[in-house]
PDB file of C-alpha atoms in Angstrom:
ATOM      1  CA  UNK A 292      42.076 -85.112 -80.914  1.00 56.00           C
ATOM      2  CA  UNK A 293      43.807 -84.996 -77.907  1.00 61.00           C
ATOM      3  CA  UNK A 294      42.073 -83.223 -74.724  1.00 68.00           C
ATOM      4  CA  UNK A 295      44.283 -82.343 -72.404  1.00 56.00           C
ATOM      5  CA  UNK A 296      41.513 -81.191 -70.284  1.00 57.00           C
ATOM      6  CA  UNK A 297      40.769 -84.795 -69.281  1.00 66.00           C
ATOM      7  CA  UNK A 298      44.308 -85.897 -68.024  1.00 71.00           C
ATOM      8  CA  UNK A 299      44.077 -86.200 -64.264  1.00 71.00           C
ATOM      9  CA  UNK A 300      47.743 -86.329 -64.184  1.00 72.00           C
ATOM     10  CA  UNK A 301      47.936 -82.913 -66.083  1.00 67.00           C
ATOM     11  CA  UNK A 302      45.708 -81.617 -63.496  1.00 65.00           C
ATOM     12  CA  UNK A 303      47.477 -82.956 -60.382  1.00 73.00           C
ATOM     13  CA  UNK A 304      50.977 -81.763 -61.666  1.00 76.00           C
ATOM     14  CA  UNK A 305      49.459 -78.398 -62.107  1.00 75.00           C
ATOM     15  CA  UNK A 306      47.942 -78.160 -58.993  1.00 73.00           C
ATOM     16  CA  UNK A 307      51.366 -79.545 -57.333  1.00 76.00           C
ATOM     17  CA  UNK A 308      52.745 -76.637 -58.607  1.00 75.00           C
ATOM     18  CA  UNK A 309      50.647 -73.829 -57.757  1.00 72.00           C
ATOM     19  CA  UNK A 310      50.868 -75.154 -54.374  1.00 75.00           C
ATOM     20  CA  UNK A 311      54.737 -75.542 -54.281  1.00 74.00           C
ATOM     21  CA  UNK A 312      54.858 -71.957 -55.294  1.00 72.00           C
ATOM     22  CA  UNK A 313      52.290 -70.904 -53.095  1.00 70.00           C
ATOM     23  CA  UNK A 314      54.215 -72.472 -50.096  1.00 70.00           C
ATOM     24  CA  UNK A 315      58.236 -70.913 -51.372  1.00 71.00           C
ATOM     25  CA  UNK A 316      55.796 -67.416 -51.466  1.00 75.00           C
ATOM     26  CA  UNK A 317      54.554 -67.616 -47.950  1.00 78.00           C
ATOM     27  CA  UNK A 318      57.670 -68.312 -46.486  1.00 89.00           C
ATOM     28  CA  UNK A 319      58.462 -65.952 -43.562  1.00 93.00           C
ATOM     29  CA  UNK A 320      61.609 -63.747 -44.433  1.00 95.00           C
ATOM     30  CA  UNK A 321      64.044 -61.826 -42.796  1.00 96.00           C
ATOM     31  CA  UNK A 322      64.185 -58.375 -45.541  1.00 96.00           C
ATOM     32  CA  UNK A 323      66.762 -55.617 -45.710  1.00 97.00           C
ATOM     33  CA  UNK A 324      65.446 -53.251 -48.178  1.00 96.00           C
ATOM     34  CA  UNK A 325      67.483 -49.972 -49.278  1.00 95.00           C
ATOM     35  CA  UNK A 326      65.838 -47.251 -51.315  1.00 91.00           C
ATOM     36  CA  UNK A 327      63.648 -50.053 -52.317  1.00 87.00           C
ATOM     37  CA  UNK A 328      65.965 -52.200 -53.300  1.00 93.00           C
ATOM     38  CA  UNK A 329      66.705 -55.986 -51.588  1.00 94.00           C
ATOM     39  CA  UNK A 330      69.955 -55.884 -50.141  1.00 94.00           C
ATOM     40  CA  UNK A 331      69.497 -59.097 -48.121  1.00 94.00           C
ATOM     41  CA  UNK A 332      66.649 -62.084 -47.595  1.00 95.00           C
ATOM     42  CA  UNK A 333      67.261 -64.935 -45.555  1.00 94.00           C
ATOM     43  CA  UNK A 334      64.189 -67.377 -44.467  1.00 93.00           C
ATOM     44  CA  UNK A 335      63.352 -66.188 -41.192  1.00 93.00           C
ATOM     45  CA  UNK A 336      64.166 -68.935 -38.849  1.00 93.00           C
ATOM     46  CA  UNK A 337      63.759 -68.120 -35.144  1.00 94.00           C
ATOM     47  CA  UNK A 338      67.245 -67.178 -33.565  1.00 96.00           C
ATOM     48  CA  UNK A 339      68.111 -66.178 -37.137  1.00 96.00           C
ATOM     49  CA  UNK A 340      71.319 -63.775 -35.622  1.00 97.00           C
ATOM     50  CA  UNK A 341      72.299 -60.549 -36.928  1.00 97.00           C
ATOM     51  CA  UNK A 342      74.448 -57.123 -35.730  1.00 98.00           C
ATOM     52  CA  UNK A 343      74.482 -53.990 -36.790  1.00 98.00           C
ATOM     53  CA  UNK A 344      77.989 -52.013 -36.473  1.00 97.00           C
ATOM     54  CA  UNK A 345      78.347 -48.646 -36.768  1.00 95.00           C
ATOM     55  CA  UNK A 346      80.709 -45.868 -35.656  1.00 94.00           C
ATOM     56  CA  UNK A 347      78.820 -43.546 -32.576  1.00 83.00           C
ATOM     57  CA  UNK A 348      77.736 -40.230 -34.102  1.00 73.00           C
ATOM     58  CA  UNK A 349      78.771 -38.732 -30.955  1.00 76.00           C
ATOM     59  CA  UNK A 350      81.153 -40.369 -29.225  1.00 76.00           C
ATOM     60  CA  UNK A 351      82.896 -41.308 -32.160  1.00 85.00           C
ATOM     61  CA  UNK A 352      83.668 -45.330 -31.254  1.00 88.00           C
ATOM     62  CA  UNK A 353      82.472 -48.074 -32.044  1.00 93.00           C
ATOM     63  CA  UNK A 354      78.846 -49.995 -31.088  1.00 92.00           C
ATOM     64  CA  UNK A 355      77.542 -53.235 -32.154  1.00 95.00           C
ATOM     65  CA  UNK A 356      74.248 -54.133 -31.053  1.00 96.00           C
ATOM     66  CA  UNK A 357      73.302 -58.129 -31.420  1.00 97.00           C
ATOM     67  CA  UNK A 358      70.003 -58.717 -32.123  1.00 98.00           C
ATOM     68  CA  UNK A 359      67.781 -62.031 -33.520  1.00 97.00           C
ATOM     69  CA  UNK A 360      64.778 -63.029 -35.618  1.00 97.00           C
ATOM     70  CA  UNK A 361      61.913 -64.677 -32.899  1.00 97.00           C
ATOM     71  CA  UNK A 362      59.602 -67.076 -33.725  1.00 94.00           C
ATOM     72  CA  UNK A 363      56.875 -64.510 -34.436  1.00 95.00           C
ATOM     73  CA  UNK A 364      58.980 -62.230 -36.072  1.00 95.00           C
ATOM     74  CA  UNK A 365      59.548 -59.941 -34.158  1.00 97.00           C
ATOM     75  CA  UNK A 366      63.217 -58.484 -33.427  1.00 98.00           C
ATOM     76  CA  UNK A 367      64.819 -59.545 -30.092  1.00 97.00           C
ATOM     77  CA  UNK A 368      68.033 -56.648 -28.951  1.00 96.00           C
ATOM     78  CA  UNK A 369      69.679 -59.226 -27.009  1.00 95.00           C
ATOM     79  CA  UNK A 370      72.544 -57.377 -26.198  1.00 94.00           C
ATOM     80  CA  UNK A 371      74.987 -53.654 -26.982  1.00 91.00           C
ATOM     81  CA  UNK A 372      78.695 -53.084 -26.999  1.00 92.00           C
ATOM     82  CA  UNK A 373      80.325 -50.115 -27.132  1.00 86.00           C
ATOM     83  CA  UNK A 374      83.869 -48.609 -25.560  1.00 85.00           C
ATOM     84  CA  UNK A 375      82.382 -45.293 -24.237  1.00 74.00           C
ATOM     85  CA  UNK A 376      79.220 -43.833 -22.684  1.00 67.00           C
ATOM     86  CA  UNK A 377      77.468 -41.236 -24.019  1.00 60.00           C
ATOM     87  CA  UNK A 378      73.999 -39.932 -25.429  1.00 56.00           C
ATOM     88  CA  UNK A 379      72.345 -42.817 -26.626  1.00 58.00           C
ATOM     89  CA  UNK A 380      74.241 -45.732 -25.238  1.00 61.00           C
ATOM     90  CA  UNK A 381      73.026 -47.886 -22.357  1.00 57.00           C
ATOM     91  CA  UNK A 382      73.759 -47.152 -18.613  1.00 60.00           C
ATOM     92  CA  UNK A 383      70.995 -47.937 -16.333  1.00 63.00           C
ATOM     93  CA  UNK A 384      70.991 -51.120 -14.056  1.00 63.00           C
ATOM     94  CA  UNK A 385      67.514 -52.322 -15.768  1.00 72.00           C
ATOM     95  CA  UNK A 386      68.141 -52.024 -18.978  1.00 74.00           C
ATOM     96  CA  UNK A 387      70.581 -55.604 -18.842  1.00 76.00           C
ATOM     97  CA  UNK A 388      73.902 -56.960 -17.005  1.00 84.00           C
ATOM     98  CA  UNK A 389      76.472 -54.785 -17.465  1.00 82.00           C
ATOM     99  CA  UNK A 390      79.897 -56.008 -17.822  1.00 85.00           C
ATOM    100  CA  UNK A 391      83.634 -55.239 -18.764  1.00 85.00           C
ATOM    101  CA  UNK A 392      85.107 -56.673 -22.102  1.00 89.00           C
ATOM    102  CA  UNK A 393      88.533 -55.663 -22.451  1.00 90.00           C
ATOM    103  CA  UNK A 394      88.056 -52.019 -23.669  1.00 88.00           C
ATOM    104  CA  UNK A 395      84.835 -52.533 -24.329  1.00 88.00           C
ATOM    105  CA  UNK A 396      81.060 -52.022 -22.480  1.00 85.00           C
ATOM    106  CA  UNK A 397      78.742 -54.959 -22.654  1.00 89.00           C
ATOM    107  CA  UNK A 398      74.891 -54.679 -21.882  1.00 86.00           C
ATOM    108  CA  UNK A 399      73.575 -58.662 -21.922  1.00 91.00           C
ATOM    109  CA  UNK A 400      70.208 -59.684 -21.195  1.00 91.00           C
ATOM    110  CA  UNK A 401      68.762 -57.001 -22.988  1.00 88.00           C
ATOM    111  CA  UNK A 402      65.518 -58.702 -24.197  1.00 90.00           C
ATOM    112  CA  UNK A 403      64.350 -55.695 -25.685  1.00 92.00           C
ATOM    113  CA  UNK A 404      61.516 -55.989 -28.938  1.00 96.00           C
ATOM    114  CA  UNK A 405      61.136 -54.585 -31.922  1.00 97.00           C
ATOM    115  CA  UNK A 406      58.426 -55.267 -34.788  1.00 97.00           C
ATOM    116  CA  UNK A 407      60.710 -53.832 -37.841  1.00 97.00           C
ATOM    117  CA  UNK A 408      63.462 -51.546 -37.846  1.00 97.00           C
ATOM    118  CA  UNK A 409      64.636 -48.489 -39.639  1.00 97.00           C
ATOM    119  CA  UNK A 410      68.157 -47.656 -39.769  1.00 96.00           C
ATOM    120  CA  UNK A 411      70.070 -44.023 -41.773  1.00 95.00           C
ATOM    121  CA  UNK A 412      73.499 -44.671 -42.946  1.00 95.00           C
ATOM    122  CA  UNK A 413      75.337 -41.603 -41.993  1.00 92.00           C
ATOM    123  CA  UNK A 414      78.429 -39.332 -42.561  1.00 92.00           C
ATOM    124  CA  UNK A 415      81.409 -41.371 -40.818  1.00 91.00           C
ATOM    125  CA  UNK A 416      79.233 -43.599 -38.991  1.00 93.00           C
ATOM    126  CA  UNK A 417      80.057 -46.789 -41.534  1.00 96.00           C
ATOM    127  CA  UNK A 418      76.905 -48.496 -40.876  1.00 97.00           C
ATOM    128  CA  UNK A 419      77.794 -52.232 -41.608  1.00 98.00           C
ATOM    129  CA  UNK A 420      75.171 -55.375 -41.020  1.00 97.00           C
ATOM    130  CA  UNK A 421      75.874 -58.883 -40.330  1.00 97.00           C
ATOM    131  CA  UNK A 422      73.273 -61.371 -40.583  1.00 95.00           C
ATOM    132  CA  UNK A 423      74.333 -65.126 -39.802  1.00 92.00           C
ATOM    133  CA  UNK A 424      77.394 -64.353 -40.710  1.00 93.00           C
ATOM    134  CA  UNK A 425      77.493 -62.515 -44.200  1.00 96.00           C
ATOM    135  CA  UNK A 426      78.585 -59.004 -43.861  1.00 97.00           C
ATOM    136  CA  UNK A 427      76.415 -56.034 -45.735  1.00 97.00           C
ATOM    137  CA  UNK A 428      78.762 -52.962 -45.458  1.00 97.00           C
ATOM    138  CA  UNK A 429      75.538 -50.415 -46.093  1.00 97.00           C
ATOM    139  CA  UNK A 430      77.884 -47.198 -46.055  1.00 96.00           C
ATOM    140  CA  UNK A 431      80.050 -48.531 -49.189  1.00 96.00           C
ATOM    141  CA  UNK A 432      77.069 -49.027 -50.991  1.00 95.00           C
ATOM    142  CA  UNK A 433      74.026 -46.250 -49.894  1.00 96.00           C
ATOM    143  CA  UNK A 434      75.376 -42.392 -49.577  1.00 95.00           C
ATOM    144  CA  UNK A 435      74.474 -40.626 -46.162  1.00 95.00           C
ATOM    145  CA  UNK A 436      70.986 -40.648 -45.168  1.00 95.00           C
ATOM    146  CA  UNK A 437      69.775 -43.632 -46.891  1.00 97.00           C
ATOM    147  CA  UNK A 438      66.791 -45.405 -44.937  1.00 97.00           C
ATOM    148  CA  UNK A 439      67.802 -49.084 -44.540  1.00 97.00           C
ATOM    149  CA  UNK A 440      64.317 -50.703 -43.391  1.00 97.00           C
ATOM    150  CA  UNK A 441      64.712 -54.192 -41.548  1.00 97.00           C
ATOM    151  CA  UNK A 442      61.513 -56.173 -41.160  1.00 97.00           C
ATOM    152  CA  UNK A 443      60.116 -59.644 -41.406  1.00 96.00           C
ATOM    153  CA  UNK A 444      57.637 -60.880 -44.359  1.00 95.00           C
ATOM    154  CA  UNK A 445      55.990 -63.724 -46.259  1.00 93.00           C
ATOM    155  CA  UNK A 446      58.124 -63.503 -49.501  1.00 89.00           C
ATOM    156  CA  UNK A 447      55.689 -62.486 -51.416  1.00 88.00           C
ATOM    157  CA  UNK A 448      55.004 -59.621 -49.378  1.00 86.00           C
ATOM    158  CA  UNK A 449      58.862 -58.865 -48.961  1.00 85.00           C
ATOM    159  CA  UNK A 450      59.512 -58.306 -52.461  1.00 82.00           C
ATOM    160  CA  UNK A 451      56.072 -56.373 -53.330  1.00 77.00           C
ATOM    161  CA  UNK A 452      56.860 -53.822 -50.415  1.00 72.00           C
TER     162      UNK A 452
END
């Protein structure tokens, strides 16, 4: 009879494997979660780079702000540009170098943080992400109003929450 029970090789492949998947779970991920839904996941990597773009509710032009993943995962704003000033928008000396960019405003040097982040696509605003370089255009897919959460995770923990 034959008793798989006392195959050491049995064993070690199984526990090979429940470690393998315990180490793909724990990996630390960059989320992007809509209605509870995963609209992106990317390992998070520190200086993992992603914008958000979006049309000023206000001021009605446009703003990207540049931001990246840090190696505790953690949000870094690194820097804003817009083409007008208004409510909302950066101005003060402290808050980064300012700087001209053809029509546009440029705050650099923001270093601002940010555990997670919450964002509301809105009515004209066309709330689009980029994350290393694969565009997410959230106001095609989510109608106004929809809470786009941004955060960092272990996998697991990414696609239980």
């Amino acid at each position: 009879m034959y008793k798989w029970w006392k195959r050491p090789c049995l064993w070690l492949t199984g526990a090979g494997v429940l470690l393998g998947l315990a180490s793909i779970l724990s990996t630390p991920c960059f989320t992007v979660k809509a209605q509870g839904h995963i609209v992106a996941i990317r390992q998070a990597r520190a200086h993992l780079p992603f914008s958000i773009h979006f049309i000023h509710s206000v001021q009605k032009t446009p703003v990207e702000e540049n931001l990246e993943v840090e190696a505790d995962g953690r949000f870094l704003l690194r820097s804003t540009r817009y083409q007008s000033f208004g409510v909302g928008l950066p101005f003060l000396a402290e808050e980064g170098r300012f700087r001209e960019d053809g029509d546009f405003y440029v705050f650099d040097d923001m270093n601002r943080h940010f555990p997670a982040l919450s964002l509301r696509t809105g009515v004209g605003t066309q709330l689009t992400l980029d994350v290393d370089g694969t565009v997410f255009p959230l106001y095609e897919s989510y109608e106004p109003g929809t809470r786009i959460d941004l955060f960092t995770a272990p996998l697991f923990l990414a696609l239980w929450r």
